[in-house]
Amino acid sequence: MGTSSLEGAADTRVPVTLLTGFLGSGKTTLLNHLLDAPEAGRVAVVVNEAGEVALDGRLIIGTTEEIVELREGCVCCTVRGDLAVAVGRLLDRRRRWFRPLRFDRIIVECSGLASPGPVVQTFLLDPRLAAETRMDGVIALASAADLHRQLGEHAEASEQLAYADRVVLNHVDRAADVDAAAALVRTINPGAPIDRVERGAAPARELLDLRGAEPGRWRFGSDSVPVIGAVAHHAGGAGTTTHVVLRASRPLDLDQLKLFLMFVAARRTWTLMRLKGIFHVSGLSRGVVAHGVYQWLELGPGPMEPPGESQLLLIGRDLDREELTRGWEVVTGRPSPGPSTSRAT
């Protein structure tokens, strides 16, 4: 488990936006919309799957063996091997003296059948990518018309929503009940804002400045979301995507908190996808912030005063809410509220 001040000088690393979503959700339509938006600046698009992305022909001005040149200084390439190597080549060409590639941000479009977790981990754990890029956030697209069926049939659909910092609920013009589709999203990820759109026309300015690792941008659900144990089932025996929100009104012991977070991240009976927490720790003048993906976990002082209530959001597969509640009771020194469960089927 690493530690970080989560503060410091202006961050000059290249921001990376991960665009994910199940097949047919409209990722490429949204990508073309973002590339057409002036506020996006110069973009390097990385297509993290075999094949070619269906870029709008109006955007393409030339091509080489590796790079598709787009207007406004943007470029696109397809990963044909290791993601870190492909992004490293883009960064090399950005830094070269003669005819460098000039881009302001990177957008990675994932396969519609892939979990975004390994891609996020690549940018967090690869030494060079961690030094030269920063994960700005994960955008998940979901088709409002097809979401209920997809969550029931495909584990990947719920995983993509679980990692999201923001959800674009697309095809609202085709859906019989948009509110029900949004409620399904919240059972999996109560902290992600939801944009309801048609034909992928989401606001580019909001999608490209997510800063998903900054605690000031985090949400931990609302009064309509159960404190502990909202779950969403999917078929096929692949497990259950679950979120758990834990809260404490009294200051926490730092050592006990560290042990609990390490236990959560290392437990092999579940898969931890996302972890976000803001804590009031005894003896510290600032709040303490935790941020995690899979077994990667960062804990350190944040830029804010200690919160009046400590909050921890966990999203993963097969999280054991009773076991988590018992561990949280040790950290807080008192019993947590009893578990409350809701299911989306």
Coordinates of C-alpha atoms in Angstrom, one line a residue:
M1 CA 0.0 0.0 0.0
G2 CA 1.4 3.3 -1.1
T3 CA 1.1 6.7 0.6
S4 CA 0.6 10.1 -1.0
S5 CA 0.1 13.7 0.0
L6 CA -2.4 14.1 -2.9
E7 CA -1.1 17.6 -3.1
G8 CA 1.8 19.5 -4.6
A9 CA 2.8 21.6 -7.6
A10 CA 0.7 21.7 -10.8
D11 CA 0.4 18.3 -12.4
T12 CA 2.0 18.4 -15.9
R13 CA 1.4 14.7 -16.7
V14 CA -0.8 13.9 -19.7
P15 CA -4.4 13.2 -18.6
V16 CA -5.9 9.9 -19.7
T17 CA -9.6 9.2 -20.1
L18 CA -10.7 5.6 -20.3
L19 CA -13.9 5.1 -22.4
T20 CA -15.7 1.9 -21.7
G21 CA -19.1 0.4 -22.3
F22 CA -20.8 -2.8 -23.5
L23 CA -21.2 -3.6 -27.1
G24 CA -23.7 -1.3 -28.8
S25 CA -23.7 1.3 -26.0
G26 CA -22.4 4.0 -28.4
K27 CA -18.7 4.4 -27.4
T28 CA -17.5 5.2 -30.9
T29 CA -20.3 7.8 -31.4
L30 CA -19.3 9.5 -28.2
L31 CA -15.6 9.4 -29.1
N32 CA -16.4 11.1 -32.4
H33 CA -18.4 13.7 -30.5
L34 CA -15.5 14.3 -28.2
L35 CA -13.0 14.6 -31.0
D36 CA -15.3 17.1 -32.7
A37 CA -15.5 19.3 -29.6
P38 CA -13.1 22.3 -29.5
E39 CA -12.6 22.0 -25.8
A40 CA -11.0 18.6 -26.2
G41 CA -7.9 20.1 -27.7
R42 CA -5.4 17.8 -29.4
V43 CA -6.2 14.2 -28.5
A44 CA -4.3 10.9 -28.9
V45 CA -6.8 8.1 -29.2
V46 CA -5.7 4.6 -28.3
V47 CA -7.9 1.8 -29.4
N48 CA -7.3 -1.1 -27.0
E49 CA -8.7 -4.0 -29.1
A50 CA -8.0 -5.8 -32.3
G51 CA -9.4 -4.1 -35.4
E52 CA -10.0 -0.5 -36.2
V53 CA -12.2 2.1 -34.5
A54 CA -15.0 3.5 -36.8
L55 CA -13.8 7.1 -36.7
D56 CA -15.9 9.7 -38.4
G57 CA -14.4 10.1 -41.9
R58 CA -14.6 13.9 -41.6
L59 CA -12.0 13.8 -38.9
I60 CA -9.4 11.8 -40.8
I61 CA -6.8 13.7 -42.8
G62 CA -4.1 11.1 -43.3
T63 CA -2.7 7.8 -42.2
T64 CA 0.6 5.8 -41.7
E65 CA 1.2 2.2 -40.7
E66 CA 0.8 3.0 -37.0
I67 CA -0.9 6.4 -36.8
V68 CA -4.2 7.8 -38.2
E69 CA -3.9 11.5 -38.4
L70 CA -7.0 13.5 -37.4
R71 CA -7.8 17.2 -37.8
E72 CA -7.0 19.7 -35.1
G73 CA -3.7 17.9 -34.4
C74 CA -5.3 14.7 -33.0
V75 CA -4.0 11.2 -33.8
C76 CA -5.3 7.6 -33.3
C77 CA -3.5 4.3 -33.0
T78 CA -4.5 0.7 -32.4
V79 CA -2.9 -1.4 -29.7
R80 CA -1.6 -4.6 -31.4
G81 CA 0.4 -5.8 -28.4
D82 CA 1.2 -4.4 -25.0
L83 CA -0.8 -1.3 -24.0
A84 CA 2.1 0.2 -22.0
V85 CA 4.5 -0.2 -25.0
A86 CA 2.0 1.4 -27.4
V87 CA 1.4 4.4 -25.1
G88 CA 5.1 4.7 -24.5
R89 CA 5.7 5.1 -28.2
L90 CA 3.1 7.9 -28.4
L91 CA 4.9 9.6 -25.5
D92 CA 8.3 9.2 -27.2
R93 CA 6.9 10.8 -30.4
R94 CA 5.4 13.6 -28.3
R95 CA 8.9 14.4 -26.8
R96 CA 11.0 14.1 -30.0
W97 CA 12.7 17.2 -31.4
F98 CA 11.9 16.7 -35.1
R99 CA 8.2 16.7 -36.0
P100 CA 6.8 15.7 -32.6
L101 CA 3.2 14.5 -32.1
R102 CA 1.6 17.3 -30.1
F103 CA -1.4 16.1 -28.0
D104 CA -2.9 17.5 -24.8
R105 CA -4.7 14.3 -23.6
I106 CA -5.1 10.6 -24.3
I107 CA -8.4 8.8 -24.7
V108 CA -8.4 5.0 -24.5
E109 CA -11.3 3.2 -26.1
C110 CA -11.7 -0.3 -24.6
S111 CA -13.3 -3.3 -26.1
G112 CA -17.0 -3.7 -25.5
L113 CA -16.4 -7.1 -23.9
A114 CA -13.5 -6.1 -21.7
S115 CA -13.2 -5.1 -18.0
P116 CA -11.5 -1.7 -17.7
G117 CA -9.7 -2.8 -14.5
P118 CA -6.5 -4.1 -16.2
V119 CA -6.2 -0.9 -18.3
V120 CA -6.6 1.3 -15.2
Q121 CA -3.9 -0.8 -13.5
T122 CA -1.5 -0.5 -16.4
F123 CA -1.5 3.3 -16.1
L124 CA -1.3 3.2 -12.3
L125 CA 1.5 0.6 -11.9
D126 CA 3.7 0.9 -15.0
P127 CA 6.6 3.2 -13.8
R128 CA 6.8 5.3 -16.9
L129 CA 3.1 5.7 -17.5
A130 CA 2.6 6.6 -13.8
A131 CA 5.3 9.3 -14.1
E132 CA 4.2 10.8 -17.5
T133 CA 0.4 10.3 -17.5
R134 CA -2.4 10.5 -14.9
M135 CA -5.7 8.7 -15.0
D136 CA -8.2 11.5 -15.3
G137 CA -11.2 9.2 -15.1
V138 CA -13.3 6.3 -16.4
I139 CA -16.4 7.1 -18.5
A140 CA -18.8 4.2 -18.9
L141 CA -21.5 4.2 -21.5
A142 CA -24.7 2.2 -21.0
S143 CA -27.6 1.8 -23.3
A144 CA -30.8 2.7 -21.4
A145 CA -32.8 0.5 -23.7
D146 CA -30.7 -2.6 -23.2
L147 CA -29.1 -2.3 -19.7
H148 CA -31.5 -4.6 -17.8
R149 CA -30.9 -7.4 -20.2
Q150 CA -27.2 -6.9 -20.5
L151 CA -26.7 -6.9 -16.7
G152 CA -28.6 -10.1 -16.5
E153 CA -26.5 -11.8 -19.2
H154 CA -23.0 -10.3 -19.2
A155 CA -20.7 -9.8 -16.2
E156 CA -18.7 -7.3 -18.2
A157 CA -21.6 -4.9 -18.3
S158 CA -21.7 -4.5 -14.5
E159 CA -17.9 -4.4 -14.2
Q160 CA -17.7 -1.5 -16.7
L161 CA -20.2 0.5 -14.6
A162 CA -18.4 -0.4 -11.3
Y163 CA -15.2 1.3 -12.4
A164 CA -16.8 4.5 -13.7
D165 CA -16.2 8.0 -12.4
R166 CA -19.1 9.1 -14.7
V167 CA -21.8 7.2 -16.5
V168 CA -23.3 8.2 -19.8
L169 CA -26.7 6.7 -20.1
N170 CA -27.2 6.6 -23.8
H171 CA -30.2 5.8 -26.1
V172 CA -32.7 7.4 -23.6
D173 CA -35.0 8.0 -26.6
R174 CA -35.3 4.3 -27.1
A175 CA -35.9 3.3 -23.5
A176 CA -39.3 2.5 -22.0
D177 CA -38.2 3.6 -18.5
V178 CA -35.1 5.7 -18.2
D179 CA -35.5 6.2 -14.5
A180 CA -35.4 2.5 -14.0
A181 CA -32.2 2.2 -16.0
A182 CA -30.6 5.0 -14.0
A183 CA -31.6 3.2 -10.8
L184 CA -29.9 0.0 -12.0
V185 CA -26.7 2.1 -12.5
R186 CA -26.9 3.4 -8.9
T187 CA -27.3 -0.1 -7.5
I188 CA -23.8 -0.9 -8.9
N189 CA -22.1 2.5 -8.6
P190 CA -23.8 5.0 -6.3
G191 CA -21.0 7.5 -6.6
A192 CA -20.9 8.2 -10.3
P193 CA -22.9 11.1 -11.8
I194 CA -25.2 10.0 -14.6
D195 CA -25.7 11.9 -17.9
R196 CA -28.9 11.0 -19.8
V197 CA -28.3 11.5 -23.5
E198 CA -29.4 10.6 -27.0
R199 CA -26.9 9.6 -29.7
G200 CA -23.9 10.0 -27.4
A201 CA -24.2 13.8 -27.2
A202 CA -22.8 14.2 -23.7
P203 CA -21.1 17.4 -22.6
A204 CA -17.4 17.2 -23.6
R205 CA -16.2 19.8 -21.1
E206 CA -17.6 17.7 -18.1
L207 CA -16.3 14.4 -19.5
L208 CA -12.7 15.5 -20.1
D209 CA -12.0 17.0 -16.7
L210 CA -13.2 14.3 -14.3
R211 CA -10.1 14.2 -12.0
G212 CA -11.5 11.0 -10.6
A213 CA -8.7 10.6 -8.0
E214 CA -9.5 13.9 -6.4
P215 CA -11.6 13.6 -3.2
G216 CA -13.4 16.8 -3.9
R217 CA -15.1 15.1 -6.9
W218 CA -16.2 12.0 -5.0
R219 CA -19.8 11.2 -4.1
F220 CA -20.8 8.4 -1.8
G221 CA -24.4 7.9 -2.8
S222 CA -27.6 9.6 -1.5
D223 CA -30.4 9.0 1.0
S224 CA -32.0 6.7 -1.6
V225 CA -29.0 4.3 -1.6
P226 CA -28.7 1.8 1.2
V227 CA -25.7 2.4 3.5
I228 CA -24.5 -1.2 3.3
G229 CA -25.1 -3.9 0.7
A230 CA -26.8 -2.7 -2.5
V231 CA -26.1 -5.4 -5.0
A232 CA -26.8 -6.2 -8.7
H233 CA -26.9 -9.8 -9.9
H234 CA -25.8 -11.1 -13.3
A235 CA -26.1 -14.6 -14.6
G236 CA -23.5 -17.2 -15.6
G237 CA -22.0 -17.9 -12.2
A238 CA -19.4 -15.1 -12.6
G239 CA -20.3 -13.5 -9.2
T240 CA -22.2 -10.5 -7.9
T241 CA -21.2 -6.9 -8.4
T242 CA -21.7 -5.2 -5.1
H243 CA -21.2 -1.8 -3.5
V244 CA -20.8 -1.2 0.2
V245 CA -20.8 2.2 1.9
L246 CA -19.4 2.4 5.4
R247 CA -19.6 5.5 7.6
A248 CA -18.3 6.5 11.1
S249 CA -19.1 9.6 13.1
R250 CA -16.1 9.4 15.6
P251 CA -12.4 9.8 14.8
L252 CA -10.6 6.7 13.6
D253 CA -7.3 5.1 14.7
L254 CA -4.9 5.3 11.8
D255 CA -3.2 1.9 12.4
Q256 CA -6.6 0.2 12.6
L257 CA -7.7 1.9 9.4
K258 CA -4.5 0.8 7.6
L259 CA -5.0 -2.8 8.6
F260 CA -8.6 -2.8 7.5
L261 CA -7.9 -1.3 4.1
M262 CA -5.0 -3.8 3.5
F263 CA -7.3 -6.6 4.5
V264 CA -10.0 -5.4 2.0
A265 CA -7.5 -5.0 -0.8
A266 CA -5.8 -8.4 -0.3
R267 CA -8.8 -10.6 0.4
R268 CA -9.0 -13.4 -2.1
T269 CA -12.6 -14.3 -1.6
W270 CA -13.8 -11.2 -3.5
T271 CA -12.5 -8.9 -6.2
L272 CA -12.2 -5.3 -5.2
M273 CA -12.7 -3.0 -8.2
R274 CA -12.8 0.4 -6.7
L275 CA -12.2 1.9 -3.3
K276 CA -12.7 5.5 -2.3
G277 CA -12.6 6.9 1.2
I278 CA -12.3 10.2 3.2
F279 CA -11.6 9.8 6.9
H280 CA -11.3 11.8 10.2
V281 CA -8.3 10.3 11.9
S282 CA -7.4 10.9 15.5
G283 CA -4.5 13.4 16.0
L284 CA -4.4 14.6 12.4
S285 CA -5.3 18.1 11.3
R286 CA -6.3 17.1 7.8
G287 CA -8.6 14.5 6.4
V288 CA -7.1 11.2 5.3
V289 CA -7.9 9.9 1.8
A290 CA -7.8 6.4 0.4
H291 CA -8.1 5.5 -3.3
G292 CA -7.8 2.0 -4.7
V293 CA -8.1 -0.2 -7.8
Y294 CA -7.8 -4.0 -7.4
Q295 CA -4.8 -4.6 -5.1
W296 CA -3.4 -1.1 -5.8
L297 CA -4.1 1.1 -2.8
E298 CA -3.0 4.7 -1.9
L299 CA -3.5 6.2 1.5
G300 CA -2.4 9.7 2.6
P301 CA -3.4 13.1 3.9
G302 CA -5.8 15.0 1.7
P303 CA -6.1 18.8 1.1
M304 CA -9.2 19.2 3.3
E305 CA -10.0 19.5 6.9
P306 CA -11.1 16.3 8.7
P307 CA -14.7 15.5 7.6
G308 CA -17.5 15.4 10.1
E309 CA -18.2 11.8 9.0
S310 CA -15.7 9.3 7.7
Q311 CA -17.0 7.6 4.5
L312 CA -15.7 4.6 2.6
L313 CA -17.1 3.3 -0.7
L314 CA -16.2 -0.2 -1.9
I315 CA -17.3 -1.6 -5.2
G316 CA -16.4 -5.2 -6.2
R317 CA -17.5 -8.7 -7.0
D318 CA -18.8 -10.9 -4.2
L319 CA -18.0 -8.5 -1.4
D320 CA -19.0 -10.0 1.9
R321 CA -21.0 -7.2 3.6
E322 CA -21.1 -9.0 6.9
E323 CA -17.4 -9.6 7.0
L324 CA -16.8 -6.0 6.0
T325 CA -19.1 -4.8 8.7
R326 CA -17.3 -6.8 11.4
G327 CA -14.0 -5.4 10.3
W328 CA -15.4 -1.8 10.2
E329 CA -16.7 -2.3 13.8
V330 CA -13.1 -2.9 14.9
V331 CA -11.9 0.3 13.2
T332 CA -14.7 2.4 14.6
G333 CA -14.8 0.9 18.0
R334 CA -18.6 0.4 17.9
P335 CA -21.2 -1.6 15.9
S336 CA -22.0 -0.2 12.4
P337 CA -25.7 0.2 11.2
G338 CA -27.2 -3.2 10.3
P339 CA -26.9 -4.2 6.6
S340 CA -29.5 -3.2 4.2
T341 CA -29.8 -4.9 0.8
S342 CA -31.4 -4.2 -2.6
R343 CA -31.2 -6.1 -5.8
A344 CA -31.4 -5.3 -9.4
T345 CA -32.4 -8.4 -11.4

